[in-house]
Short mmCIF file of C-alpha atoms and ligand atoms in Angstrom, two decimals:
data_model
loop_
_atom_site.label_atom_id
_atom_site.label_comp_id
_atom_site.label_asym_id
_atom_site.label_seq_id
_atom_site.Cartn_x
_atom_site.Cartn_y
_atom_site.Cartn_z
CA MET L 1 -107.52 -7.50 -36.92
CA LEU L 2 -104.26 -8.10 -38.72
CA LEU L 3 -101.33 -7.17 -36.58
CA LEU L 4 -97.98 -6.29 -38.06
CA SER L 5 -96.40 -8.75 -35.66
CA ASN L 6 -98.38 -11.51 -37.36
CA LEU L 7 -96.74 -10.61 -40.63
CA LEU L 8 -93.22 -10.37 -39.31
CA PRO L 9 -92.51 -14.09 -39.42
CA LEU L 10 -93.33 -13.98 -43.13
CA LEU L 11 -90.80 -11.31 -43.94
CA PRO L 12 -87.82 -13.63 -44.22
CA PHE L 13 -89.70 -15.58 -46.87
CA LEU L 14 -90.45 -12.43 -48.80
CA GLY L 15 -86.77 -11.58 -48.53
CA GLN L 16 -85.69 -14.83 -50.13
CA ALA L 17 -85.72 -13.47 -53.65
CA SER L 18 -82.80 -11.10 -53.12
CA ALA L 19 -79.28 -12.42 -53.47
CA ALA L 20 -76.43 -10.42 -51.97
CA THR L 21 -73.68 -8.51 -53.75
CA ALA L 22 -69.93 -8.28 -53.13
CA ASP L 23 -70.47 -4.96 -51.32
CA GLU L 24 -72.95 -6.61 -49.01
CA TRP L 25 -70.63 -9.55 -48.33
CA ARG L 26 -67.48 -7.53 -47.60
CA SER L 27 -68.17 -6.98 -43.92
CA ARG L 28 -69.29 -10.55 -43.25
CA SER L 29 -67.54 -13.52 -41.75
CA VAL L 30 -68.51 -16.99 -42.87
CA TYR L 31 -68.67 -20.31 -41.04
CA GLN L 32 -68.02 -23.27 -43.34
CA ILE L 33 -70.23 -26.28 -42.68
CA MET L 34 -70.01 -29.85 -43.89
CA VAL L 35 -73.69 -30.61 -43.34
CA ASP L 36 -73.32 -34.35 -42.67
CA ARG L 37 -70.75 -33.71 -39.95
CA PHE L 38 -72.06 -30.61 -38.19
CA ALA L 39 -75.15 -31.23 -36.01
CA PRO L 40 -76.28 -34.73 -34.97
CA PRO L 41 -79.63 -36.36 -35.72
CA ASN L 42 -82.21 -35.95 -32.92
CA GLY L 43 -79.86 -33.65 -31.05
CA ASP L 44 -77.98 -36.75 -29.89
CA SER L 45 -74.32 -35.84 -29.48
CA GLY L 46 -73.61 -39.51 -28.80
CA THR L 47 -74.37 -40.40 -32.44
CA PRO L 48 -71.27 -42.29 -33.58
CA CYS L 49 -69.25 -41.20 -36.59
CA ASN L 50 -65.91 -42.60 -37.65
CA PRO L 51 -64.40 -40.43 -40.42
CA ASP L 52 -62.38 -43.40 -41.62
CA ASP L 53 -65.61 -45.27 -42.50
CA ARG L 54 -66.43 -42.59 -45.10
CA LYS L 55 -70.15 -42.98 -44.54
CA TYR L 56 -73.03 -40.63 -43.93
CA CYS L 57 -73.26 -39.80 -40.21
CA GLY L 58 -76.64 -38.11 -40.14
CA GLY L 59 -76.30 -34.32 -40.07
CA THR L 60 -79.02 -32.53 -42.08
CA TRP L 61 -80.23 -29.03 -42.97
CA SER L 62 -82.76 -29.33 -40.14
CA THR L 63 -80.25 -30.38 -37.50
CA LEU L 64 -78.12 -27.43 -38.58
CA VAL L 65 -80.99 -25.03 -37.85
CA SER L 66 -80.99 -26.19 -34.23
CA LYS L 67 -77.37 -25.02 -33.84
CA LEU L 68 -77.51 -21.54 -35.30
CA ASP L 69 -77.09 -19.97 -31.85
CA TYR L 70 -73.77 -21.77 -31.59
CA ILE L 71 -72.59 -20.25 -34.88
CA GLN L 72 -73.96 -16.79 -34.29
CA GLY L 73 -72.50 -16.83 -30.78
CA MET L 74 -69.04 -16.66 -32.37
CA GLY L 75 -70.06 -13.56 -34.30
CA TYR L 76 -70.39 -15.20 -37.70
CA ASP L 77 -73.07 -13.62 -39.85
CA ALA L 78 -73.06 -16.09 -42.74
CA VAL L 79 -72.72 -19.81 -43.30
CA TRP L 80 -71.40 -21.73 -46.27
CA ILE L 81 -72.92 -25.18 -46.55
CA SER L 82 -71.62 -28.20 -48.44
CA PRO L 83 -73.34 -28.94 -51.78
CA THR L 84 -77.07 -29.62 -51.69
CA GLY L 85 -77.39 -31.56 -54.96
CA LEU L 86 -78.05 -35.23 -55.62
CA ASN L 87 -74.92 -37.39 -55.27
CA ILE L 88 -73.74 -40.87 -56.18
CA GLU L 89 -75.70 -43.27 -54.01
CA GLY L 90 -74.14 -46.21 -52.17
CA PHE L 91 -70.62 -47.17 -51.22
CA THR L 92 -68.14 -46.21 -53.94
CA TYR L 93 -64.46 -46.98 -54.26
CA TYR L 94 -63.92 -44.07 -51.83
CA GLY L 95 -66.95 -44.64 -49.63
CA GLU L 96 -70.23 -42.76 -49.51
CA ALA L 97 -70.84 -39.24 -50.79
CA TYR L 98 -71.45 -37.80 -47.29
CA HIS L 99 -69.45 -34.65 -48.19
CA GLY L 100 -71.81 -33.84 -51.05
CA TYR L 101 -69.20 -33.23 -53.76
CA TRP L 102 -70.02 -36.22 -56.00
CA ILE L 103 -72.87 -34.57 -57.81
CA THR L 104 -75.03 -36.51 -60.26
CA ASP L 105 -77.74 -33.84 -60.49
CA PRO L 106 -77.20 -30.41 -58.92
CA THR L 107 -80.85 -29.48 -59.51
CA LYS L 108 -82.28 -32.04 -57.07
CA ALA L 109 -81.93 -32.08 -53.28
CA ASN L 110 -79.75 -34.76 -51.70
CA PRO L 111 -82.34 -36.69 -49.62
CA HIS L 112 -79.68 -37.52 -47.00
CA PHE L 113 -79.71 -33.84 -46.03
CA GLY L 114 -83.45 -33.22 -46.27
CA SER L 115 -86.12 -31.95 -48.63
CA ASP L 116 -86.46 -28.74 -50.64
CA ASP L 117 -88.65 -27.44 -47.83
CA ASP L 118 -85.99 -28.21 -45.22
CA LEU L 119 -83.43 -26.24 -47.22
CA LYS L 120 -85.87 -23.33 -47.54
CA ALA L 121 -86.49 -23.47 -43.80
CA LEU L 122 -82.74 -23.23 -43.18
CA SER L 123 -82.51 -20.25 -45.49
CA ALA L 124 -85.43 -18.54 -43.73
CA ALA L 125 -83.98 -19.27 -40.27
CA LEU L 126 -80.69 -17.67 -41.30
CA HIS L 127 -82.35 -14.61 -42.82
CA ASP L 128 -84.47 -14.27 -39.73
CA ARG L 129 -81.22 -13.73 -37.83
CA GLY L 130 -79.80 -11.37 -40.42
CA MET L 131 -77.37 -14.05 -41.56
CA TYR L 132 -76.49 -14.96 -45.15
CA LEU L 133 -76.61 -18.34 -46.83
CA MET L 134 -73.75 -19.34 -49.10
CA VAL L 135 -74.13 -22.64 -50.92
CA ASP L 136 -71.31 -24.71 -52.34
CA ILE L 137 -71.99 -25.66 -55.95
CA ALA L 138 -70.13 -28.30 -57.94
CA VAL L 139 -70.97 -27.84 -61.62
CA TYR L 140 -67.63 -28.58 -63.27
CA ALA L 141 -68.33 -32.31 -63.57
CA LEU L 142 -70.76 -35.09 -62.78
CA ALA L 143 -69.61 -38.05 -60.71
CA SER L 144 -69.72 -41.66 -61.80
CA ASN L 145 -68.56 -45.08 -60.69
CA THR L 146 -67.71 -46.03 -64.25
CA GLY L 147 -66.50 -42.88 -66.01
CA ASP L 148 -68.04 -44.19 -69.21
CA ILE L 149 -69.52 -41.37 -71.29
CA SER L 150 -71.03 -43.46 -74.07
CA ASN L 151 -74.69 -42.52 -74.40
CA ALA L 152 -75.85 -45.93 -73.21
CA ALA L 153 -73.65 -45.80 -70.10
CA LEU L 154 -74.73 -42.24 -69.27
CA ALA L 155 -78.41 -43.21 -69.49
CA ALA L 156 -77.86 -46.06 -67.03
CA ASP L 157 -75.33 -44.38 -64.71
CA ASN L 158 -76.49 -43.99 -61.10
CA GLY L 159 -79.85 -45.52 -61.94
CA GLY L 160 -80.50 -42.89 -64.61
CA ALA L 161 -79.86 -39.98 -62.24
CA LEU L 162 -77.33 -38.00 -64.27
CA LEU L 163 -78.54 -34.54 -65.29
CA PHE L 164 -76.61 -34.76 -68.56
CA LYS L 165 -76.93 -37.93 -70.60
CA ASP L 166 -75.39 -37.02 -73.94
CA GLN L 167 -71.74 -37.79 -74.66
CA ALA L 168 -71.37 -34.34 -76.24
CA ASP L 169 -72.16 -32.77 -72.86
CA TYR L 170 -68.77 -33.92 -71.57
CA HIS L 171 -65.14 -33.28 -72.38
CA PRO L 172 -63.42 -36.47 -73.52
CA LYS L 173 -61.69 -38.37 -70.72
CA CYS L 174 -58.10 -37.30 -70.11
CA ASN L 175 -55.80 -36.85 -67.14
CA ILE L 176 -54.96 -33.29 -66.17
CA LYS L 177 -51.50 -32.01 -66.97
CA TRP L 178 -51.09 -29.74 -63.96
CA GLY L 179 -49.85 -26.29 -64.86
CA ASP L 180 -51.32 -26.51 -68.35
CA HIS L 181 -54.36 -24.30 -67.83
CA ASP L 182 -56.26 -25.54 -70.86
CA SER L 183 -55.83 -29.11 -69.67
CA GLU L 184 -56.91 -28.11 -66.15
CA MET L 185 -60.16 -26.82 -67.63
CA LYS L 186 -60.88 -29.66 -70.04
CA CYS L 187 -59.46 -32.83 -68.56
CA TRP L 188 -60.95 -34.75 -65.65
CA LEU L 189 -60.08 -34.18 -61.98
CA ALA L 190 -60.41 -37.96 -61.57
CA THR L 191 -60.69 -40.58 -64.29
CA SER L 192 -61.18 -43.66 -62.11
CA GLY L 193 -62.29 -44.69 -58.63
CA VAL L 194 -65.00 -42.07 -58.54
CA ALA L 195 -64.70 -40.51 -61.97
CA LEU L 196 -65.39 -36.78 -62.22
CA MET L 197 -66.67 -36.52 -65.76
CA ASP L 198 -65.81 -33.00 -66.85
CA LEU L 199 -68.74 -31.06 -68.25
CA ASP L 200 -68.42 -28.96 -71.40
CA GLN L 201 -70.12 -25.73 -70.34
CA SER L 202 -69.42 -24.22 -73.77
CA ASN L 203 -72.02 -26.65 -75.09
CA SER L 204 -75.19 -24.58 -74.67
CA ASP L 205 -77.09 -27.69 -73.63
CA VAL L 206 -74.92 -27.77 -70.53
CA GLY L 207 -74.08 -24.10 -70.02
CA ASP L 208 -77.61 -22.74 -70.40
CA THR L 209 -79.15 -25.52 -68.33
CA LEU L 210 -76.75 -24.83 -65.47
CA ILE L 211 -77.09 -21.05 -65.70
CA ASN L 212 -80.89 -21.17 -65.75
CA TRP L 213 -80.89 -23.58 -62.87
CA ALA L 214 -78.50 -21.38 -60.86
CA LYS L 215 -80.82 -18.41 -61.33
CA ASP L 216 -83.91 -20.33 -60.20
CA TYR L 217 -82.03 -21.95 -57.33
CA VAL L 218 -80.96 -18.57 -55.92
CA GLN L 219 -84.49 -17.21 -56.19
CA GLU L 220 -86.34 -20.22 -54.92
CA PHE L 221 -84.10 -20.98 -51.95
CA GLY L 222 -83.06 -17.47 -51.00
CA ILE L 223 -79.35 -18.02 -51.60
CA ASP L 224 -77.03 -15.07 -50.96
CA GLY L 225 -73.80 -16.43 -52.35
CA PHE L 226 -72.16 -19.31 -54.20
CA ARG L 227 -68.92 -20.98 -53.26
CA ILE L 228 -67.86 -22.50 -56.57
CA ASP L 229 -66.16 -25.84 -56.22
CA ALA L 230 -63.25 -26.48 -58.61
CA SER L 231 -63.57 -23.02 -60.09
CA LYS L 232 -60.11 -23.51 -61.58
CA HIS L 233 -61.53 -26.20 -63.83
CA MET L 234 -64.12 -24.08 -65.64
CA THR L 235 -63.72 -21.03 -67.85
CA GLN L 236 -64.03 -17.59 -66.33
CA ASP L 237 -66.57 -16.73 -68.99
CA PHE L 238 -69.00 -19.48 -68.00
CA GLN L 239 -68.71 -18.63 -64.31
CA HIS L 240 -69.17 -14.96 -65.07
CA ARG L 241 -72.37 -15.64 -67.00
CA MET L 242 -73.70 -17.95 -64.30
CA CYS L 243 -73.04 -15.57 -61.41
CA THR L 244 -74.27 -12.42 -63.16
CA THR L 245 -77.41 -14.16 -64.47
CA ALA L 246 -78.14 -15.49 -61.00
CA GLY L 247 -77.25 -12.05 -59.59
CA VAL L 248 -75.33 -13.59 -56.74
CA PHE L 249 -71.93 -13.09 -55.09
CA CYS L 250 -69.53 -15.85 -56.11
CA VAL L 251 -66.27 -16.97 -54.56
CA GLY L 252 -64.28 -19.52 -56.53
CA GLU L 253 -61.97 -22.28 -55.43
CA VAL L 254 -58.83 -21.78 -57.49
CA ALA L 255 -56.65 -24.13 -55.50
CA GLY L 256 -52.88 -23.90 -55.36
CA ASP L 257 -50.19 -21.51 -54.25
CA ASN L 258 -50.38 -19.23 -57.28
CA THR L 259 -51.94 -15.91 -56.37
CA ALA L 260 -51.28 -14.35 -59.78
CA TYR L 261 -53.13 -17.15 -61.57
CA ALA L 262 -56.00 -17.25 -59.04
CA SER L 263 -56.43 -13.50 -59.49
CA ARG L 264 -57.35 -14.06 -63.14
CA PHE L 265 -60.61 -15.56 -61.92
CA GLN L 266 -61.61 -12.33 -60.18
CA GLY L 267 -62.88 -9.31 -62.06
CA SER L 268 -65.48 -7.82 -64.34
CA SER L 269 -65.26 -10.61 -66.91
CA ALA L 270 -64.84 -13.35 -64.30
CA ILE L 271 -66.33 -13.63 -60.80
CA ASP L 272 -66.46 -11.48 -57.66
CA SER L 273 -63.94 -13.34 -55.57
CA VAL L 274 -61.65 -16.30 -55.07
CA PHE L 275 -60.17 -17.91 -52.00
CA GLY L 276 -56.94 -16.52 -50.63
CA PHE L 277 -54.90 -19.70 -51.03
CA GLY L 278 -51.69 -17.70 -51.14
CA LEU L 279 -52.29 -16.01 -47.79
CA MET L 280 -53.37 -19.34 -46.27
CA TYR L 281 -50.01 -20.83 -47.29
CA GLY L 282 -48.32 -17.77 -45.79
CA PHE L 283 -50.00 -18.38 -42.41
CA VAL L 284 -49.17 -22.09 -42.54
CA GLN L 285 -45.52 -21.43 -43.44
CA SER L 286 -44.81 -18.61 -41.00
CA PHE L 287 -46.75 -19.97 -38.02
CA THR L 288 -46.23 -23.73 -38.33
CA GLY L 289 -43.71 -24.37 -41.08
CA GLY L 290 -40.52 -22.96 -39.69
CA HIS L 291 -40.47 -20.06 -42.13
CA LYS L 292 -39.59 -16.51 -41.29
CA MET L 293 -42.39 -13.94 -41.15
CA THR L 294 -41.20 -12.73 -44.55
CA SER L 295 -43.08 -15.69 -46.09
CA LEU L 296 -46.33 -14.19 -44.85
CA GLU L 297 -45.15 -10.73 -45.88
CA ASN L 298 -44.49 -11.97 -49.43
CA LYS L 299 -47.98 -13.44 -49.71
CA ILE L 300 -49.49 -10.18 -48.48
CA LYS L 301 -47.55 -8.25 -51.10
CA LEU L 302 -48.52 -10.69 -53.86
CA ALA L 303 -52.19 -10.39 -52.91
CA ALA L 304 -52.02 -6.59 -53.02
CA GLN L 305 -50.35 -6.68 -56.47
CA SER L 306 -52.58 -9.35 -57.96
CA TYR L 307 -56.23 -9.13 -56.96
CA SER L 308 -58.46 -6.56 -58.62
CA ASP L 309 -60.37 -6.36 -55.31
CA PRO L 310 -58.46 -7.85 -52.37
CA THR L 311 -61.16 -6.70 -49.94
CA VAL L 312 -63.57 -9.52 -50.82
CA ILE L 313 -61.11 -12.42 -51.09
CA GLY L 314 -62.17 -15.46 -49.01
CA GLN L 315 -59.58 -15.82 -46.21
CA PHE L 316 -59.05 -19.12 -44.47
CA LEU L 317 -56.59 -21.26 -42.54
CA ASP L 318 -57.81 -24.71 -43.54
CA ASN L 319 -60.83 -26.42 -45.11
CA GLN L 320 -62.35 -29.83 -45.83
CA ASP L 321 -59.49 -30.71 -48.18
CA LEU L 322 -56.52 -29.45 -46.17
CA PRO L 323 -54.83 -30.48 -42.94
CA ARG L 324 -56.47 -28.79 -39.99
CA PHE L 325 -54.42 -25.84 -38.80
CA ASN L 326 -54.46 -27.32 -35.28
CA SER L 327 -52.91 -30.52 -36.66
CA LEU L 328 -49.86 -28.55 -37.81
CA THR L 329 -48.88 -27.20 -34.41
CA SER L 330 -49.70 -28.05 -30.83
CA ASP L 331 -48.85 -24.52 -29.75
CA LYS L 332 -52.20 -22.76 -29.37
CA SER L 333 -50.62 -19.31 -29.17
CA LEU L 334 -49.46 -19.77 -32.76
CA VAL L 335 -52.97 -20.77 -33.79
CA TYR L 336 -54.43 -17.71 -32.06
CA ASN L 337 -51.99 -15.41 -33.83
CA ALA L 338 -52.94 -16.94 -37.17
CA ILE L 339 -56.66 -16.57 -36.37
CA VAL L 340 -56.20 -12.89 -35.58
CA GLY L 341 -54.23 -12.40 -38.79
CA CYS L 342 -56.78 -14.24 -40.88
CA PHE L 343 -59.75 -12.24 -39.54
CA MET L 344 -58.07 -8.85 -39.37
CA TYR L 345 -55.98 -8.71 -42.56
CA GLY L 346 -58.99 -7.96 -44.77
CA GLY L 347 -61.34 -9.77 -47.10
CA ILE L 348 -64.02 -12.17 -45.93
CA PRO L 349 -63.01 -14.82 -43.38
CA MET L 350 -64.41 -18.22 -44.40
CA ILE L 351 -63.60 -20.54 -41.54
CA TYR L 352 -64.06 -24.30 -41.48
CA GLN L 353 -66.18 -25.82 -38.71
CA GLY L 354 -64.13 -27.24 -35.85
CA LEU L 355 -61.42 -24.59 -35.62
CA GLU L 356 -63.33 -23.23 -32.63
CA GLN L 357 -63.16 -26.63 -30.90
CA GLU L 358 -59.46 -26.86 -31.78
CA LEU L 359 -59.93 -30.13 -33.65
CA SER L 360 -56.53 -31.53 -34.43
CA ASP L 361 -56.75 -35.23 -35.37
CA GLY L 362 -57.66 -34.37 -38.88
CA HIS L 363 -54.66 -34.26 -41.08
CA ASP L 364 -55.98 -34.92 -44.56
CA ASP L 365 -59.32 -36.09 -45.90
CA PRO L 366 -61.18 -38.04 -44.49
CA TYR L 367 -59.73 -37.35 -41.01
CA ASN L 368 -60.38 -33.62 -41.21
CA ARG L 369 -64.11 -34.32 -41.58
CA GLU L 370 -64.78 -35.29 -37.96
CA ALA L 371 -68.35 -35.08 -36.68
CA LEU L 372 -68.25 -31.83 -34.75
CA TRP L 373 -70.83 -33.08 -32.26
CA LEU L 374 -68.39 -35.64 -30.84
CA TYR L 375 -66.12 -32.89 -29.51
CA ASN L 376 -66.97 -30.85 -26.40
CA ASP L 377 -70.73 -30.99 -27.14
CA PHE L 378 -70.86 -27.58 -28.82
CA SER L 379 -69.09 -25.85 -25.97
CA THR L 380 -69.09 -22.10 -26.21
CA SER L 381 -66.24 -21.74 -23.75
CA THR L 382 -63.28 -23.36 -25.48
CA PRO L 383 -60.49 -20.77 -25.82
CA SER L 384 -60.69 -20.74 -29.62
CA TYR L 385 -64.47 -20.29 -29.58
CA VAL L 386 -64.00 -17.29 -27.29
CA ASN L 387 -61.10 -15.94 -29.35
CA ILE L 388 -63.07 -16.12 -32.58
CA ALA L 389 -66.03 -14.40 -30.90
CA ASN L 390 -63.71 -11.63 -29.71
CA VAL L 391 -61.96 -11.10 -33.01
CA ASN L 392 -65.33 -11.03 -34.82
CA LYS L 393 -66.52 -8.39 -32.33
CA ILE L 394 -63.47 -6.24 -33.00
CA ARG L 395 -63.84 -6.71 -36.72
CA HIS L 396 -67.51 -5.75 -36.66
CA ALA L 397 -66.79 -2.65 -34.62
CA LEU L 398 -64.01 -1.55 -37.00
CA ASN L 399 -66.12 -2.32 -40.08
CA GLY L 400 -68.06 0.84 -39.24
CA ASP L 401 -64.99 2.72 -40.48
CA ASP L 402 -64.86 2.84 -44.30
CA LYS L 403 -61.09 3.06 -44.28
CA PHE L 404 -60.95 -0.27 -42.49
CA LEU L 405 -63.80 -2.00 -44.30
CA ASN L 406 -62.69 -1.07 -47.80
CA SER L 407 -59.04 -1.93 -47.46
CA VAL L 408 -56.69 -4.77 -46.64
CA ALA L 409 -53.74 -4.50 -44.33
CA THR L 410 -50.31 -3.38 -45.47
CA VAL L 411 -47.06 -4.38 -43.86
CA GLN L 412 -45.73 -1.73 -41.50
CA SER L 413 -42.68 -3.64 -40.39
CA VAL L 414 -41.43 -7.19 -40.29
CA ARG L 415 -38.77 -9.10 -38.39
CA ASP L 416 -37.94 -12.80 -38.47
CA GLN L 417 -40.57 -13.75 -35.94
CA ASP L 418 -43.09 -10.93 -35.97
CA ILE L 419 -44.97 -8.66 -38.29
CA ALA L 420 -46.91 -5.44 -37.83
CA LEU L 421 -49.80 -4.67 -40.18
CA VAL L 422 -51.86 -1.55 -40.59
CA ARG L 423 -55.44 -1.44 -41.81
CA GLY L 424 -57.44 1.75 -41.40
CA SER L 425 -56.92 2.81 -37.82
CA ALA L 426 -56.03 -0.72 -36.71
CA LEU L 427 -52.53 -1.89 -35.92
CA ILE L 428 -52.27 -5.68 -36.05
CA VAL L 429 -49.20 -7.29 -34.51
CA LEU L 430 -48.54 -11.00 -34.95
CA THR L 431 -45.73 -13.14 -33.63
CA ASN L 432 -44.63 -16.71 -34.14
CA VAL L 433 -42.64 -16.84 -30.90
CA SER L 434 -43.89 -19.99 -29.21
CA HIS L 435 -45.55 -20.18 -25.86
CA PRO L 436 -44.09 -20.59 -23.31
CA SER L 437 -41.88 -18.24 -25.15
CA ALA L 438 -38.31 -17.48 -25.43
CA ASP L 439 -37.83 -13.95 -24.15
CA LEU L 440 -39.66 -11.54 -26.35
CA GLU L 441 -37.14 -8.99 -27.45
CA CYS L 442 -38.40 -5.47 -27.39
CA GLY L 443 -36.76 -2.91 -29.52
C1 NAG B 1 -40.84 -18.60 -36.53
O1 NAG B 1 -39.89 -17.96 -37.34
C2 NAG B 1 -38.52 -18.39 -37.21
C3 NAG B 1 -37.69 -17.66 -38.21
O2 NAG B 1 -37.57 -16.34 -37.94
C4 NAG B 1 -38.42 -19.86 -37.45
O3 NAG B 1 -37.08 -20.27 -37.19
C5 NAG B 1 -39.38 -20.61 -36.57
O4 NAG B 1 -39.31 -21.98 -36.87
C6 NAG B 1 -40.80 -20.10 -36.79
N1 NAG B 1 -41.69 -20.79 -35.92
C7 NAG B 1 -42.65 -21.62 -36.37
C8 NAG B 1 -43.47 -22.27 -35.33
O5 NAG B 1 -42.86 -21.82 -37.55
#
């Protein structure tokens, strides 16, 4: 006799074909994972890892599966994982490609992180828990030790691994003139060291190949969302075609403190969402940078004026490229206020691994890529772990109210050191008065 319970384990696999939409993502909160640095091989939290060595430390898609309780225990219902594609092999000018961003072929699995089947098993394990899988994709460029785009060099590069081997697939080498948007899209993010050879997605050879791959990738691996690396360096049109063809929610990295420009990447002829860099800078300035709360207020106002849909913007306090928030202040009460603001303001929190363990050595890359397993052995009782769990709980409860879910907060009142925000029926009060505090003035 065939029991329904025998079929239940198969359901997640059946579910893999359906990618999620912006409406389905809005209520979620996302835990950002650098796969190599998240969960140790063989469950051994003694596995050494020195970020300064810039080498692979052994985290994989399978080791990640063993720590999903840890992530879900904080109330996250989605993960974003570092890129899965094939990378430059060996020790480059800047070390090994442990972070996954030096793509040579996005269509093949990086064997350091596991096999296609391992990635599918991760996807199924997440779906089994009702969690979403967001994958980081880097399709703006291919990485090379030489940066030589002659046909002969491309054929030989990385042992013949490059997905695109024709000079016409690339934009000619040039250094970006920052602020010149055309140059940002066509020139190279790096021309030497590890060269990032900018792809010409308007060449159908490149554009169609990537779009068709993206569609298959989403279907085959059960991907619910893309985080698009270096979104700023590709046209909106290409990204729009890729995301709509793949039928998947996309959030783009349009780095920099320019909300108005970033907002041009969101919308019906662009993509669903971008990261809230502006708001992130607001939190950094008003909680660690000596600015008045009006800095945060200004970013909130800019976001409201600029984004076509502020309710799905990816909110964050730091990431793999930025100083850890805990490295900017030793005052945990300021960090907690920023966490509450980041989760409660609106949009989709996308929070880098390690905030919950209050990692603070990491200023910039590579120091902000510590192996998480070396800190507190995945403790679920550090104050920040507990705070994030609590704020996720509150957020989930309030998400039941449409007025909360489908809005972002507006500023109710602001003083130099505190700000009151309103979102639906929630009143959110944040202060940058340090702890132990000067007397809190009531008035
Ligand atoms: C909080 O805001 C005040 C300005 O009102 C500023 O002087 C102070 O430095 C800020 N604190 C932090 C930690 O940034």
